[in-house]
Coordinates of C-alpha atoms and ligand atoms in Angstrom, one line a residue:
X1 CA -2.3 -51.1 -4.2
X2 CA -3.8 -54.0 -6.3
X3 CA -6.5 -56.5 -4.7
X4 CA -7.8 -59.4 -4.9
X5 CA -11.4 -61.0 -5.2
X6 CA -13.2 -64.1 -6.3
X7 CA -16.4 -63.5 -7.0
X8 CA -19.4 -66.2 -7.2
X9 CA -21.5 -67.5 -10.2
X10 CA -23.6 -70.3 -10.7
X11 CA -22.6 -71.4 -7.4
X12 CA -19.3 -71.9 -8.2
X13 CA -16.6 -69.7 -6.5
X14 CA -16.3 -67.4 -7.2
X15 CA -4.9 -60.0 -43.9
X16 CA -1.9 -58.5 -42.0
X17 CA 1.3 -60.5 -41.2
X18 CA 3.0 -57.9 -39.1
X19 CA 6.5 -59.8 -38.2
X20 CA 7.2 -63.1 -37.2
X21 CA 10.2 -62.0 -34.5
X22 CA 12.2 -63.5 -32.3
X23 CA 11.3 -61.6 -29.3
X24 CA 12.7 -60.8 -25.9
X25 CA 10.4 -59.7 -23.4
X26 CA 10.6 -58.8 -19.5
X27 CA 8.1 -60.1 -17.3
X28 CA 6.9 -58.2 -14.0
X29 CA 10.3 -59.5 -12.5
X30 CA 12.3 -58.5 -15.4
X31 CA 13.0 -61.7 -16.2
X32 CA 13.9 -62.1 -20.1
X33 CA 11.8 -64.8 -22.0
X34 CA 12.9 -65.4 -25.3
X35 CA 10.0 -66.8 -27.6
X36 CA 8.9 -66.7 -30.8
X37 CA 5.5 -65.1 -31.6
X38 CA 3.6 -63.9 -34.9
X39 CA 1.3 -61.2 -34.9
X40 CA -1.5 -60.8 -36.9
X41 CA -4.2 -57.8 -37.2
X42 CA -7.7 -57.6 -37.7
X43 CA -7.9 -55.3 -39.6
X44 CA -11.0 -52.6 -38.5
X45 CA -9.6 -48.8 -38.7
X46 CA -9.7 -47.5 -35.1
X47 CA -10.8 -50.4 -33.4
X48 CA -8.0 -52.6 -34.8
X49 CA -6.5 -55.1 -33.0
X50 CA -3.1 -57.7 -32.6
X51 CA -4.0 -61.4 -32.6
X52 CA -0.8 -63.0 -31.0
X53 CA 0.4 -66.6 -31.7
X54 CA 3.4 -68.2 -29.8
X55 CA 4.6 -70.5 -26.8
X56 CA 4.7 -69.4 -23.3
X57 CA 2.4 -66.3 -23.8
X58 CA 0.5 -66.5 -20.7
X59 CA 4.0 -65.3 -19.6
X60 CA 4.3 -62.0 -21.1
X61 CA 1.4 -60.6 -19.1
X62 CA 2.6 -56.9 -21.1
X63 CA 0.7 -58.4 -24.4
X64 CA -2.5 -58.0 -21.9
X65 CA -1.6 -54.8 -19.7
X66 CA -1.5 -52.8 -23.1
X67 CA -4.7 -52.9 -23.9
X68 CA -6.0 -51.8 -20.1
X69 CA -6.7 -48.4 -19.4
X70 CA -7.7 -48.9 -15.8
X71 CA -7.4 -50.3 -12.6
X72 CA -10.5 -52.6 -12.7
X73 CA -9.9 -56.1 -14.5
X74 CA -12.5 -59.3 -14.4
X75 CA -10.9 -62.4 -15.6
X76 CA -14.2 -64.8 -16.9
X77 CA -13.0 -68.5 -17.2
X78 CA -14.8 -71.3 -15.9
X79 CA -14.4 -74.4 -13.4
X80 CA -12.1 -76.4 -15.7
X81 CA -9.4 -74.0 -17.3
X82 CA -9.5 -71.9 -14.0
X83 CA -7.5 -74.3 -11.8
X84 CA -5.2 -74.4 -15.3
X85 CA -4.5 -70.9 -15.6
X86 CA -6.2 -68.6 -13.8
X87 CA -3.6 -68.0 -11.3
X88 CA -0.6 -67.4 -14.1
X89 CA -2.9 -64.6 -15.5
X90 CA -3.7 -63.1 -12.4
X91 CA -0.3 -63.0 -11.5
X92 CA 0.9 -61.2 -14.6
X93 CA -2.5 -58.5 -14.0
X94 CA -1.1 -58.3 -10.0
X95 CA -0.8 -54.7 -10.8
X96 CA -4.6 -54.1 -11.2
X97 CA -7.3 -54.3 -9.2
X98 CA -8.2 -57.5 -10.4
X99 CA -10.8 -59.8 -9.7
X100 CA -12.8 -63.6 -11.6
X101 CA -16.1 -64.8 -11.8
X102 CA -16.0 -69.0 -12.4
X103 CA -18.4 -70.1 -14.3
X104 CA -20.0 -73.7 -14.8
X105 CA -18.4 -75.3 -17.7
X106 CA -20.2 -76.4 -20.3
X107 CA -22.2 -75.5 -23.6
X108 CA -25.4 -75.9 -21.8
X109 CA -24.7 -73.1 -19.7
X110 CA -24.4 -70.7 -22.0
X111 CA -27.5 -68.9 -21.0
X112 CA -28.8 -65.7 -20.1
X113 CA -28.9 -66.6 -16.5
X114 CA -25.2 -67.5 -16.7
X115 CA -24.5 -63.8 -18.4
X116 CA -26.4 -62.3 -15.4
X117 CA -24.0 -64.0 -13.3
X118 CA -21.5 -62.0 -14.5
X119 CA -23.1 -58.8 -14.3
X120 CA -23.6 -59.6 -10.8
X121 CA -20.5 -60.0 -9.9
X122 CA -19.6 -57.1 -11.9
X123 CA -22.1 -54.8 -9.7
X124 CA -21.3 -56.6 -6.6
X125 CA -17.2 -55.2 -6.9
X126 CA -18.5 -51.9 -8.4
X127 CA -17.1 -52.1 -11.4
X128 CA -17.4 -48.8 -13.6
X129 CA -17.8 -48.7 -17.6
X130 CA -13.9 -48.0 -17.4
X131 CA -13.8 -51.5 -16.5
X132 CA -11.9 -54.6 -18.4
X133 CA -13.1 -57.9 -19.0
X134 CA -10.5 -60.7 -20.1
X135 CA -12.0 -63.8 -21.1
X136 CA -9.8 -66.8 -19.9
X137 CA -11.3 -70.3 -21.5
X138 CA -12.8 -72.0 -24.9
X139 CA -15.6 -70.4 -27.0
X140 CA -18.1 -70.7 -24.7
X141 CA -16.2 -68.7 -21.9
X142 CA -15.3 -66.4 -24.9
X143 CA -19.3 -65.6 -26.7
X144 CA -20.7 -65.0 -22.5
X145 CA -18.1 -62.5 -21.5
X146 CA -17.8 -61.2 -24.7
X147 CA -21.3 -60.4 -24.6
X148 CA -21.1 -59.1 -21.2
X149 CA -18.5 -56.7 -22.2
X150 CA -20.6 -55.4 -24.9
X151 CA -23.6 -54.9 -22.4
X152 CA -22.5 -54.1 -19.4
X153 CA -23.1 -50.2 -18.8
X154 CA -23.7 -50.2 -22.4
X155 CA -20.2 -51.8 -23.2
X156 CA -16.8 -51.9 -21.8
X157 CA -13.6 -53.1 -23.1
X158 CA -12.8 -57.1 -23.5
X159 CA -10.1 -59.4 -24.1
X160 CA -9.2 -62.7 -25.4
X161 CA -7.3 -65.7 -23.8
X162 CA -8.6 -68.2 -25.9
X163 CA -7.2 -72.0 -24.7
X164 CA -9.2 -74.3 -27.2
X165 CA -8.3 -74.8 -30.6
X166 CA -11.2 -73.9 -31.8
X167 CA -11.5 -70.7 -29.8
X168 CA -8.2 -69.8 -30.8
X169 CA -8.8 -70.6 -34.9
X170 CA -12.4 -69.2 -34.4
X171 CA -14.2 -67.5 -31.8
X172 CA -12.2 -65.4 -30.5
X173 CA -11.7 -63.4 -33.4
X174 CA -14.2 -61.1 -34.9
X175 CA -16.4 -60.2 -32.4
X176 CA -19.6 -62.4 -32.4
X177 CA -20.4 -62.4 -29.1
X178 CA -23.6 -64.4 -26.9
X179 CA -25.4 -66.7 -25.7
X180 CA -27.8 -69.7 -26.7
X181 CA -31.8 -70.0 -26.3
X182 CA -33.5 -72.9 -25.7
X183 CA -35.2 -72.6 -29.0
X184 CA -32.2 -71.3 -31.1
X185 CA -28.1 -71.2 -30.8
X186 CA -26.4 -68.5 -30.2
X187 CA -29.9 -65.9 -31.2
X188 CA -28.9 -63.6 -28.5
X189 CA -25.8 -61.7 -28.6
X190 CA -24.4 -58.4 -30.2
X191 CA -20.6 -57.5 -32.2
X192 CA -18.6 -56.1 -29.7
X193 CA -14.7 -56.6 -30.8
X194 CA -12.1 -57.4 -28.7
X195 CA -8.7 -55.3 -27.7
X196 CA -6.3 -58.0 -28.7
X197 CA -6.5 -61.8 -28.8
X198 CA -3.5 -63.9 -26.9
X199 CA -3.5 -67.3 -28.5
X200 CA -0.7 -69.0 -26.2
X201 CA -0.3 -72.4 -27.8
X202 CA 1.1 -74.3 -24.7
X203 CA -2.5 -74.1 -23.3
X204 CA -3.3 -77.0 -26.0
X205 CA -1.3 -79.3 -24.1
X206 CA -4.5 -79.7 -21.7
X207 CA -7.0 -80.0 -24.0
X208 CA -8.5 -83.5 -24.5
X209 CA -8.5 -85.1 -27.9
X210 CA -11.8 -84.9 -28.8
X211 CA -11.9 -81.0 -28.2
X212 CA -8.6 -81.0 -30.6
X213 CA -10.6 -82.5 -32.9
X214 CA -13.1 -80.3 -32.9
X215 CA -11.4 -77.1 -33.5
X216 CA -9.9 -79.1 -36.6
X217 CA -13.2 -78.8 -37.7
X218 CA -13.2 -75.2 -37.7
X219 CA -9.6 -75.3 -39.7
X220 CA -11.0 -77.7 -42.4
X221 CA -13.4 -74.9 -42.6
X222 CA -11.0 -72.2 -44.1
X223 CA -9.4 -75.0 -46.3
X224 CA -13.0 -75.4 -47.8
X225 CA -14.2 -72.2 -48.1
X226 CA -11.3 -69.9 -48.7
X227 CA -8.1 -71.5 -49.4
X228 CA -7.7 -75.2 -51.7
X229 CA -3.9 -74.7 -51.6
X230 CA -4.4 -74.9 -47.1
X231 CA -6.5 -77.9 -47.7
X232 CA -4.3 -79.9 -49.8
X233 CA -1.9 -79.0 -46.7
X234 CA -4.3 -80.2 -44.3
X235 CA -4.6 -83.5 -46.0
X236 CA -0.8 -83.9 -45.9
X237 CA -0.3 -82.8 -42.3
X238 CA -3.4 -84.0 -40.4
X239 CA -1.7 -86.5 -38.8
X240 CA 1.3 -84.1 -37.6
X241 CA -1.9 -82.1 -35.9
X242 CA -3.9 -85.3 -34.5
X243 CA 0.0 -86.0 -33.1
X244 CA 0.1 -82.3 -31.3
X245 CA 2.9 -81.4 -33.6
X246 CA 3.9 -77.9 -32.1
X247 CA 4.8 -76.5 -35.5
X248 CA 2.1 -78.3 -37.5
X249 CA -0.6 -76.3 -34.9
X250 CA 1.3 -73.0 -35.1
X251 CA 1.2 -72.9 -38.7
X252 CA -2.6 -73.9 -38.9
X253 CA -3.6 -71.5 -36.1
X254 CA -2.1 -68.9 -37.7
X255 CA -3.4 -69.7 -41.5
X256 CA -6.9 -70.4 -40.0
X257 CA -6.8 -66.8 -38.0
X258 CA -5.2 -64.8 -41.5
X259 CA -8.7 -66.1 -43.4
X260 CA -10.5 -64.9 -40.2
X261 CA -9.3 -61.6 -40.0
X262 CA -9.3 -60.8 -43.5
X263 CA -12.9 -61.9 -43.7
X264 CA -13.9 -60.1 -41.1
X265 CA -12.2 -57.1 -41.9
X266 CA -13.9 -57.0 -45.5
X267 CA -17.6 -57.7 -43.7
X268 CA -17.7 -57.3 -39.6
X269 CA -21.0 -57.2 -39.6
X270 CA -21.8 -60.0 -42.2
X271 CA -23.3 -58.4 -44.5
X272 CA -21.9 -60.3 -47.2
X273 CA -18.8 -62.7 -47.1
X274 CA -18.4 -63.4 -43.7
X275 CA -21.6 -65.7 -43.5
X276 CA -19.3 -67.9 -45.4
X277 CA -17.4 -68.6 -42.2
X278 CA -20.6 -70.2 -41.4
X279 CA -20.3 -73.1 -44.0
X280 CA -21.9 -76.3 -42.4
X281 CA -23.4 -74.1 -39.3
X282 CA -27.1 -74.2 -40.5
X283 CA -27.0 -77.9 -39.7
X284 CA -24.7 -77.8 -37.3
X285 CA -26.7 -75.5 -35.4
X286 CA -29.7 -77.8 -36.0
X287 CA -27.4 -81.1 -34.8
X288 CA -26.5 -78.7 -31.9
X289 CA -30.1 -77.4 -31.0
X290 CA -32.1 -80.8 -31.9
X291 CA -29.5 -83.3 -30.1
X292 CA -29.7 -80.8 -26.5
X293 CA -26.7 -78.4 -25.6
X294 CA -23.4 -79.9 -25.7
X295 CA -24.0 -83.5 -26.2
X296 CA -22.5 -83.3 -29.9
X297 CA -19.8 -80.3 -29.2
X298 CA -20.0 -77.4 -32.0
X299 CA -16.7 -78.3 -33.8
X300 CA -18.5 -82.2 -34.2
X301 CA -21.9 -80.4 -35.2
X302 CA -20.2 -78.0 -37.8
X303 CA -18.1 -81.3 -39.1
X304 CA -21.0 -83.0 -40.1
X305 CA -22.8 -80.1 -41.5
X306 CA -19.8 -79.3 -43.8
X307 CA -20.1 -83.2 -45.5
X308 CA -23.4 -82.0 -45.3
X309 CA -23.1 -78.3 -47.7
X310 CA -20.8 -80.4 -49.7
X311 CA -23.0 -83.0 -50.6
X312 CA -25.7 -81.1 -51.4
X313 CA -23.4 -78.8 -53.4
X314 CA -22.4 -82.1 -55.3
X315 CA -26.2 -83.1 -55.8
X316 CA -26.0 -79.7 -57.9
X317 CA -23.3 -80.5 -59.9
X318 CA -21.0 -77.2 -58.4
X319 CA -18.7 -79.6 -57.3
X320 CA -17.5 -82.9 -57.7
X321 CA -18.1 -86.4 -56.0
X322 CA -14.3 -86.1 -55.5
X323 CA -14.7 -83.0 -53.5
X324 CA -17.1 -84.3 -51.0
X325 CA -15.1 -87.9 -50.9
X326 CA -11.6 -85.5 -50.0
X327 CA -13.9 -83.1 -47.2
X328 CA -15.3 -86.8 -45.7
X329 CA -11.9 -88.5 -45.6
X330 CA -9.9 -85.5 -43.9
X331 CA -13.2 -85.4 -41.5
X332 CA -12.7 -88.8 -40.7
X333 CA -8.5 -88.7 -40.4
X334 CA -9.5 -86.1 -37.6
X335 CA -11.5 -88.4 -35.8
X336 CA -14.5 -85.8 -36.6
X337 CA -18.8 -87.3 -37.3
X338 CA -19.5 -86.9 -40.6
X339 CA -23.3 -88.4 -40.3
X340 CA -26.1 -86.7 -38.4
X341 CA -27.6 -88.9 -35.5
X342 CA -30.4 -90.5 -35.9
X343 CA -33.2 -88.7 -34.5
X344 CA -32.4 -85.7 -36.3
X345 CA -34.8 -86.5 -39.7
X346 CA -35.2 -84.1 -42.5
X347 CA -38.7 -82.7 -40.6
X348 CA -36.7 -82.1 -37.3
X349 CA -33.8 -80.8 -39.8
X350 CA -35.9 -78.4 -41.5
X351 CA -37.6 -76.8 -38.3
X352 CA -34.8 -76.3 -36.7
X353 CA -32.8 -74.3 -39.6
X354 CA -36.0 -72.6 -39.7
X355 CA -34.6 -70.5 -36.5
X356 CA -31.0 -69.3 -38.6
X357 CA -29.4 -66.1 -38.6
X358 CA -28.9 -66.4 -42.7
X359 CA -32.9 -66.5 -42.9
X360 CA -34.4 -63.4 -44.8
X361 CA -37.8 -63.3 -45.0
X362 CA -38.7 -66.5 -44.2
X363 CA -36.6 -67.9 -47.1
X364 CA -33.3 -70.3 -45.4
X365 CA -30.1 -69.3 -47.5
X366 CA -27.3 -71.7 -46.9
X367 CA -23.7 -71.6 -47.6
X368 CA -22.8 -74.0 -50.5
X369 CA -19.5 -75.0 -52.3
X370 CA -18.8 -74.0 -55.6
X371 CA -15.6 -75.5 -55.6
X372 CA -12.9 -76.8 -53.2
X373 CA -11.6 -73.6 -51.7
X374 CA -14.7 -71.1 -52.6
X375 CA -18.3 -71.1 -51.0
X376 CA -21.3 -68.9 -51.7
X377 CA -24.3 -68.2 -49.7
X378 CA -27.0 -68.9 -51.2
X379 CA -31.0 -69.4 -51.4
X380 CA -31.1 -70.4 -54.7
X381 CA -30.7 -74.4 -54.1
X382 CA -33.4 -76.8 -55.0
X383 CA -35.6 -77.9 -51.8
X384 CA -36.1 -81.9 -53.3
X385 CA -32.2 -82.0 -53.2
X386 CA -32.1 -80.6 -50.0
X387 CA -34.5 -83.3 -48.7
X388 CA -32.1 -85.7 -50.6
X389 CA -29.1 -84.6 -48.4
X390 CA -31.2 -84.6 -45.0
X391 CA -32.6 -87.6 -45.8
X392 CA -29.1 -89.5 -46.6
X393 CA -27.2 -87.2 -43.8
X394 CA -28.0 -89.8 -41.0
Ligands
NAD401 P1 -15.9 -74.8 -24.9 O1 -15.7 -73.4 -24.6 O2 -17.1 -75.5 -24.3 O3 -14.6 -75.6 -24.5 C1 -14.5 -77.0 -24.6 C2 -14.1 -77.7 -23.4 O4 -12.7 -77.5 -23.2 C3 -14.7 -77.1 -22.1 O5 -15.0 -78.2 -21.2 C4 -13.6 -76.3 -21.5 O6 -13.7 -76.0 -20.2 C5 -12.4 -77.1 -21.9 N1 -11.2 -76.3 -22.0 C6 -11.0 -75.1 -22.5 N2 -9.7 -74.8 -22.6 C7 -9.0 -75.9 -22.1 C8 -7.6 -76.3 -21.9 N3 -6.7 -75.4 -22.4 N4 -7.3 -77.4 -21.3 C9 -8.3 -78.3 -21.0 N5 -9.6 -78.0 -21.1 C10 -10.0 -76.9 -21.7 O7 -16.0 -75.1 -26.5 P2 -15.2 -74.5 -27.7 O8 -15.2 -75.5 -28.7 O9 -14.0 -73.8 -27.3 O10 -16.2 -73.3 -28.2 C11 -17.5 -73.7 -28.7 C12 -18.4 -72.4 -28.6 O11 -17.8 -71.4 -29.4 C13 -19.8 -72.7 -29.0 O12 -20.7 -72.1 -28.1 C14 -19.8 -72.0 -30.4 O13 -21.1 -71.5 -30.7 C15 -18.9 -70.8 -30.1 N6 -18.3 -70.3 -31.3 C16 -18.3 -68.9 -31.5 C17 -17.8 -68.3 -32.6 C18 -17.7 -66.8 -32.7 O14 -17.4 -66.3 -33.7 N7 -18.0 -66.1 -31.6 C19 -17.2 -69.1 -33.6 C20 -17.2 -70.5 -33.4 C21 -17.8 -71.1 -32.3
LIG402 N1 -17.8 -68.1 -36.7 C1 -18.4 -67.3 -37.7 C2 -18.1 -65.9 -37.6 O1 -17.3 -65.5 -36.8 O2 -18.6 -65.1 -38.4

């Protein structure tokens, strides 16, 4: 028999295309859905995994059920996509003994004390290391239980439901998983990949505009680093994606998630390449950090930081003005910042990238264009231009 349980947190109750098919599928009832989904794969030898793209996924609970090999199931969402969809995705897990932990929404609470919540509620229903966590919400739902999955009795299996834009272009591919510190984002946290990622578009329909326009960031991204050809595209269709245009979304979801996965299957644990998924992060980070947990969301921070790379790849001479004028203007059709507020200053800047992931040995490396479409990471960048580009970033 299947139960279940709400558990408490925080106070709170509880580069593969496979096939783009026309599919029929049966839900618990045997009810046919016809839908059309693309499915992607990431790529990693034995721990491979499907990312799905389509409408109405949340109904074809079998994408899930796959990739559990035993009766216990936490769903992890929070107190805002919970009363969305928790209940659809419990329904299609009814055959597991399946419980959720809510969590407080919100950047700022994406703490170590929020992660302990989790493993609280994980102890408190005995859960065993055979155990399956799904993570049912935006990036930050995503990194905590992520990184609970990974720790918990030393790791257990995890999947995505990502129901941002951004989580679904970004975060919920590839396996970074944590939590922020008060001194540095995301510094605590561990590579733990998932079993399959369910990106069912409908759940944009929610989100508000300024989250939309923050996982837009994240798209721009790819455009800049890794594909000019998807940024020209970008420039002609960003109004179709600021209009929700289902097909305009679909297409740069699944472009944005191809780069991702082929990324990260050439360098999972970023050794090399994929730190150029981080292009505009080391002052985004810094906007993030210095400006207080989720008072400028990530996709905002990382928008500014990008002008930001650009510009000071321009003060080089690896790219031209053009370049940064193009990255500014299809920042600015997407409604995204593109100058840093004004108490971050080029002291406050430069402690706070001081605390980066890409540091080695004390020296900051930063990921630079070299030309529309292809970045670098590099150390080798002139410290007065940098202080130009802080200094002029605000
Ligand atoms: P988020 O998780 O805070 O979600 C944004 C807001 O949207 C929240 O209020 C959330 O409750 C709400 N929401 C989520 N889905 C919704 C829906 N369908 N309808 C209505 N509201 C909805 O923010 P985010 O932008 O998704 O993720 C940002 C986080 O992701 C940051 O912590 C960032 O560091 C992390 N991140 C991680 C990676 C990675 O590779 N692991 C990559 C990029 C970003
Ligand atoms: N978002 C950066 C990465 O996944 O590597």
């Amino acid at each position: 028999m299947s139960s279940k349980r709400s558990c408490s947190a925080s106070g709170n109750r509880h580069f593969y295309w496979l096939s783009a098919i026309i599919a029929a599928t049966a839900d618990p009832t045997g009810t046919l859905h016809n839908q059309h989904m693309k499915t992607l794969t990431v790529d990693l030898g034995d721990r491979s995994y499907p990312i799905h793209i389509g409408q109405q996924l949340l109904d074809t609970s079998d994408l899930l059920t796959r990739h559990i090999h035993s009766k216990q199931v936490m769903v992890v969402s929070n107190d805002t996509v919970a009363p969305l969809y928790l209940d659809k995705v419990m329904q299609g897990l009814s055959g597991f003994d399946v419980a959720s932990v809510i969590l407080p929404d919100g950047e700022q609470f994406k703490t170590l004390d929020t992660l302990n919540s989790i493993f609280t509620a994980l102890l408190e229903a005995r859960y065993n290391r055979d155990c399956t966590l799904v993570a049912l919400g935006g990036g930050v739902v995503g990194d905590i239980s992520g990184f609970a999955a990974a720790s918990y009795q030393r790791g257990v299996a995890f999947l995505q439901i990502p129901t941002t834009l951004l989580a679904q272009v970004d975060s919920s591919v590839g396996g970074k998983t944590g939590v922020n510190h008060a001194l540095g984002k995301n510094m605590i946290g561990a590579f733990h990949q998932p079993g399959c990622v369910v990106i069912d578009t409908d759940t944009l329909d929610t989100l508000d505009d300024r989250q939309l326009s923050a996982g837009l960031a994240e798209v721009i991204k790819y455009g800049l680093i890794r594909d000019a050809g998807f940024f020209d595209w970008l420039e002609a269709n960003m109004a179709a994606l600021m209009a929700r245009d289902k097909q305009a979304l679909a297409y740069a979801i699944e472009r944005s998630c191809a780069i991702k996965a082929e990324i990260v299957a050439a360098d999972e644990r970023e050794s090399g390449q994929r730190a150029l998924l981080n292009l505009g992060h080391t002052f985004g980070h810094a906007i993030e950090t210095g400006t207080g947990y989720g008072n400028w969301l990530h996709g905002e921070a990382v928008a500014t930081g990008m002008l930001m790379a650009a510009d000071l790849s321009a003060r080089h001479g690896w790219v031209d003005s053009d370049t940064v004028q193009r990255t500014e203007q299809l920042l600015l059709q997407a409604k995204l910042p593109t100058t840093a507020p004004g108490e971050m200053d080029e002291s406050r800047f430069m402690e706070l990238m001081a605390i980066d992931k890409k540091v080695i040995d004390g020296s900051l490396r930063l990921v630079l264009l070299k030309a529309l479409g292809d970045a670098m990471v590099t150390g080798d960048f002139k410290a007065e231009l940098l202080g130009e580009t802080l200094r002029s970033a605000a």
